[in-house]
Short mmCIF file of C-alpha atoms in Angstrom, two decimals:
data_model
loop_
_atom_site.label_atom_id
_atom_site.label_comp_id
_atom_site.label_asym_id
_atom_site.label_seq_id
_atom_site.Cartn_x
_atom_site.Cartn_y
_atom_site.Cartn_z
CA MET A 1 21.76 188.73 56.92
CA SER A 2 24.57 189.21 54.43
CA VAL A 3 26.26 186.05 55.68
CA SER A 4 23.04 184.06 55.16
CA VAL A 5 22.64 185.45 51.68
CA ASP A 6 26.16 184.51 50.79
CA LEU A 7 25.63 180.99 52.11
CA GLU A 8 22.40 180.72 50.08
CA SER A 9 24.17 181.91 47.04
CA ILE A 10 26.95 179.32 47.49
CA SER A 11 24.33 176.68 47.94
CA ASP A 12 22.45 177.66 44.78
CA ALA A 13 25.66 177.85 42.72
CA THR A 14 26.86 174.46 44.05
CA SER A 15 23.52 172.84 43.29
CA GLY A 16 23.54 174.22 39.73
CA ALA A 17 27.15 173.17 39.19
CA ILE A 18 26.50 169.65 40.37
CA GLY A 19 23.47 169.48 38.10
CA ALA A 20 25.51 170.66 35.19
CA VAL A 21 28.20 167.97 36.00
CA VAL A 22 25.61 165.22 36.10
CA SER A 23 23.95 166.28 32.91
CA THR A 24 27.31 166.58 31.09
CA THR A 25 28.34 163.13 32.22
CA ILE A 26 25.22 161.48 31.05
CA LEU A 27 25.28 163.14 27.66
CA TYR A 28 29.03 163.15 27.07
CA PRO A 29 29.32 159.95 24.92
CA LEU A 30 26.84 161.46 22.53
CA ASP A 31 28.63 164.82 22.57
CA THR A 32 31.94 162.98 21.82
CA CYS A 33 30.37 161.22 18.87
CA LYS A 34 29.10 164.53 17.54
CA ALA A 35 32.40 166.29 18.05
CA LYS A 36 34.36 163.57 16.20
CA TYR A 37 31.83 163.45 13.36
CA GLN A 38 31.80 167.22 12.87
CA ALA A 39 35.60 167.43 13.05
CA GLU A 40 35.90 164.89 10.19
CA ILE A 41 33.38 166.72 8.09
CA ARG A 42 35.41 169.95 8.39
CA ALA A 43 38.62 168.11 7.63
CA HIS A 44 37.50 167.69 3.99
CA GLY A 45 39.50 164.40 3.70
CA ARG A 46 38.59 160.83 3.43
CA ARG A 47 35.55 160.23 5.55
CA ARG A 48 35.30 157.21 7.92
CA TYR A 49 32.00 158.23 9.47
CA ARG A 50 28.72 158.48 7.51
CA ASN A 51 26.65 159.32 10.58
CA LEU A 52 27.01 159.53 14.38
CA SER A 53 26.35 155.80 14.83
CA ASP A 54 29.51 154.98 12.91
CA VAL A 55 31.51 156.82 15.59
CA LEU A 56 29.78 154.76 18.29
CA TRP A 57 30.31 151.55 16.42
CA GLU A 58 34.10 152.29 16.06
CA ALA A 59 34.39 152.66 19.84
CA ILE A 60 32.57 149.44 20.48
CA SER A 61 34.29 147.33 17.79
CA SER A 62 37.75 148.55 18.95
CA ASN A 63 36.93 147.89 22.61
CA GLN A 64 37.32 151.60 23.37
CA VAL A 65 33.89 152.30 24.74
CA LEU A 66 35.43 154.14 27.78
CA SER A 67 37.21 156.44 25.27
CA LEU A 68 33.85 158.06 24.60
CA TYR A 69 34.45 159.73 27.99
CA GLN A 70 37.92 161.03 27.16
CA GLY A 71 38.09 164.69 28.21
CA LEU A 72 35.09 164.33 30.56
CA GLY A 73 37.08 165.41 33.65
CA THR A 74 38.17 168.60 31.83
CA LYS A 75 34.58 169.28 30.55
CA ASN A 76 33.15 168.75 34.01
CA LEU A 77 35.75 171.11 35.48
CA GLN A 78 34.85 173.68 32.84
CA SER A 79 31.09 173.35 33.55
CA PHE A 80 31.65 173.59 37.31
CA ILE A 81 33.89 176.74 37.14
CA ALA A 82 31.54 178.35 34.51
CA GLN A 83 28.59 177.95 36.81
CA PHE A 84 30.39 179.77 39.65
CA VAL A 85 31.96 182.48 37.49
CA TYR A 86 28.59 183.25 35.80
CA PHE A 87 26.62 183.22 39.06
CA TYR A 88 28.97 185.49 40.97
CA GLY A 89 29.71 187.65 37.98
CA TYR A 90 25.96 188.27 37.47
CA SER A 91 25.50 188.88 41.23
CA TYR A 92 28.27 191.39 41.26
CA PHE A 93 27.13 193.33 38.24
CA LYS A 94 23.60 193.28 39.65
CA ARG A 95 24.70 194.83 42.96
CA LEU A 96 26.83 197.39 41.14
CA TYR A 97 23.89 198.34 38.88
CA LEU A 98 21.49 198.74 41.85
CA GLN A 99 24.06 200.88 43.76
CA LYS A 100 24.83 203.13 40.73
CA THR A 101 21.16 203.73 39.77
CA GLY A 102 19.54 203.63 43.21
CA SER A 103 16.86 201.30 41.82
CA LYS A 104 15.13 198.63 43.87
CA SER A 105 14.74 196.27 40.86
CA ILE A 106 16.29 195.64 37.42
CA GLY A 107 14.28 195.93 34.22
CA THR A 108 14.35 193.18 31.61
CA LYS A 109 16.74 195.02 29.18
CA ALA A 110 19.20 195.93 31.92
CA ASN A 111 18.98 192.29 33.16
CA LEU A 112 19.87 191.06 29.68
CA ILE A 113 22.92 193.34 29.57
CA LEU A 114 24.13 192.13 32.94
CA ALA A 115 23.60 188.54 31.94
CA ALA A 116 25.66 189.14 28.72
CA ALA A 117 28.37 190.74 30.72
CA ALA A 118 28.51 187.77 33.12
CA GLY A 119 28.48 185.43 30.19
CA ALA A 120 31.46 187.30 28.64
CA CYS A 121 33.49 186.96 31.85
CA THR A 122 32.67 183.25 31.99
CA ALA A 123 33.79 182.72 28.33
CA VAL A 124 37.09 184.49 28.99
CA VAL A 125 37.77 182.34 32.09
CA THR A 126 36.69 178.95 30.81
CA GLN A 127 37.65 179.17 27.12
CA PRO A 128 40.91 177.32 27.44
CA LEU A 129 39.21 174.39 29.30
CA ASP A 130 36.49 174.27 26.67
CA THR A 131 39.15 174.12 23.88
CA ALA A 132 41.08 171.45 25.66
CA SER A 133 38.05 169.18 26.21
CA SER A 134 37.06 169.59 22.52
CA ARG A 135 40.66 168.53 21.42
CA MET A 136 40.46 165.57 23.78
CA GLN A 137 37.11 164.48 22.30
CA THR A 138 38.36 164.60 18.67
CA ILE A 139 41.69 162.78 19.25
CA ALA A 140 41.86 159.07 18.28
CA PHE A 141 40.22 156.65 20.66
CA GLY A 142 42.53 155.55 23.44
CA LYS A 143 45.13 158.28 22.81
CA SER A 144 43.75 161.09 24.93
CA LYS A 145 46.28 163.22 26.79
CA GLY A 146 46.13 165.09 30.02
CA LEU A 147 44.75 168.58 30.43
CA TRP A 148 48.14 170.35 30.79
CA GLU A 149 49.75 168.42 27.94
CA THR A 150 46.78 169.25 25.73
CA LEU A 151 46.88 172.98 26.55
CA THR A 152 50.75 173.26 26.05
CA GLU A 153 50.63 171.59 22.63
CA GLY A 154 50.16 175.03 21.10
CA SER A 155 50.44 178.60 22.25
CA TRP A 156 48.02 180.14 24.75
CA SER A 157 46.46 182.07 21.92
CA ASP A 158 45.52 178.70 20.41
CA ALA A 159 43.78 177.89 23.72
CA TYR A 160 41.56 180.91 23.18
CA ASP A 161 40.54 179.97 19.65
CA GLY A 162 36.99 181.06 19.06
CA LEU A 163 36.85 183.37 22.08
CA GLY A 164 35.66 186.32 19.92
CA ILE A 165 32.85 184.23 18.65
CA SER A 166 31.96 182.96 22.12
CA LEU A 167 31.73 186.59 23.28
CA LEU A 168 29.56 187.37 20.28
CA LEU A 169 27.22 184.52 21.20
CA THR A 170 26.37 186.19 24.55
CA SER A 171 24.20 188.56 22.42
CA ASN A 172 21.88 185.68 21.58
CA PRO A 173 19.45 186.24 24.53
CA ALA A 174 19.41 190.02 23.82
CA ILE A 175 18.55 189.42 20.19
CA GLN A 176 15.82 186.99 21.26
CA TYR A 177 14.31 189.49 23.70
CA THR A 178 14.50 192.40 21.29
CA VAL A 179 12.73 190.33 18.59
CA PHE A 180 10.10 189.11 21.09
CA ASP A 181 9.50 192.61 22.43
CA GLN A 182 9.02 194.09 18.94
CA LEU A 183 6.72 191.33 17.79
CA LYS A 184 4.73 191.70 21.03
CA VAL A 185 4.32 195.41 20.52
CA ARG A 186 3.08 194.88 16.95
CA LEU A 187 0.65 192.16 17.94
CA LEU A 188 -0.84 194.20 20.71
CA LYS A 189 -1.11 197.21 18.41
CA GLN A 190 -3.05 195.12 15.90
CA LYS A 191 -5.36 193.90 18.58
CA GLN A 192 -5.90 197.42 19.90
CA ASN A 193 -6.79 198.64 16.36
CA LYS A 194 -9.50 196.07 16.16
CA MET A 195 -10.99 197.15 19.48
CA GLU A 196 -12.88 200.30 20.18
CA THR A 197 -10.92 203.52 20.21
CA GLY A 198 -9.63 204.44 23.67
CA SER A 199 -9.63 200.86 25.08
CA SER A 200 -6.42 199.44 26.37
CA PRO A 201 -4.85 196.51 24.56
CA GLU A 202 -5.36 193.12 26.13
CA ALA A 203 -2.34 191.05 27.33
CA LEU A 204 -0.92 188.26 25.21
CA SER A 205 -2.50 184.90 25.58
CA ALA A 206 -0.44 181.96 26.72
CA PHE A 207 -0.50 180.52 23.21
CA SER A 208 0.51 183.86 21.62
CA ALA A 209 3.40 184.21 24.09
CA PHE A 210 4.44 180.70 23.24
CA VAL A 211 4.46 181.29 19.47
CA LEU A 212 6.22 184.61 19.78
CA GLY A 213 8.88 183.00 22.12
CA ALA A 214 9.46 180.17 19.76
CA LEU A 215 9.71 182.52 16.77
CA SER A 216 12.02 184.93 18.48
CA LYS A 217 14.26 182.09 19.60
CA SER A 218 14.38 180.70 16.07
CA ILE A 219 15.28 184.15 14.64
CA ALA A 220 18.03 184.60 17.23
CA THR A 221 19.40 181.17 16.51
CA VAL A 222 19.38 181.72 12.76
CA LEU A 223 21.21 185.02 13.10
CA THR A 224 23.88 183.61 15.32
CA TYR A 225 24.15 180.13 13.79
CA PRO A 226 27.11 181.04 11.56
CA ALA A 227 28.96 182.16 14.69
CA ILE A 228 27.99 178.94 16.49
CA SER A 229 29.29 176.79 13.64
CA TYR A 230 32.51 178.76 13.35
CA ASP A 231 33.09 178.58 17.06
CA SER A 232 32.60 174.81 16.96
CA SER A 233 35.11 174.47 14.10
CA CYS A 234 37.69 176.54 16.00
CA ARG A 235 37.42 174.33 19.00
CA HIS A 236 37.43 171.04 17.17
CA LYS A 237 40.23 171.65 14.75
#
């Protein structure tokens, strides 16, 4: 049975990795335009781009449309490896947790902690590839270098620029869940107070759950946005 589970895990991980590669490939030109535009804004020098469309027009007018895909191979490699590292990291931590606690299932909070741990492992392993692909995207059209040459331009510590922020961002789902849980408790308590004493609070409606989910996600994003922006600037510089 363990063999079949392992084969199923490999199949799921492969499917997810292939999906990530396809999605990355389709959206990569837009991501390149965004990366070059943001890098120029942070440079605080003379600006060539007023908006994202200016980046696209430069590529078209200079016959460098294919350069919008510079660094794609590295980005796809990073996405593929990240999928496997995260999946197997999460599976390992899950098995370890169940063995240590003797539980048959994992609660939501424990699940978030395990997911954050798997995300941290993924960030450590794939950060150099993420940094390299970002550098390839922001270099002048038609002058992209290979992966090894890009990584060896600076020290290995440079390749891990923004790692601390990437690790911090793994807390985003935990913040979102905590906010959602607190809002849910308060809302149900208000509903219970309006009902007769002794009656149990009703469950959240689909609409209430949607609103609380959107609100908690917004709060988590606002709290971690400075870290997201700083992480982006570290990788695009």
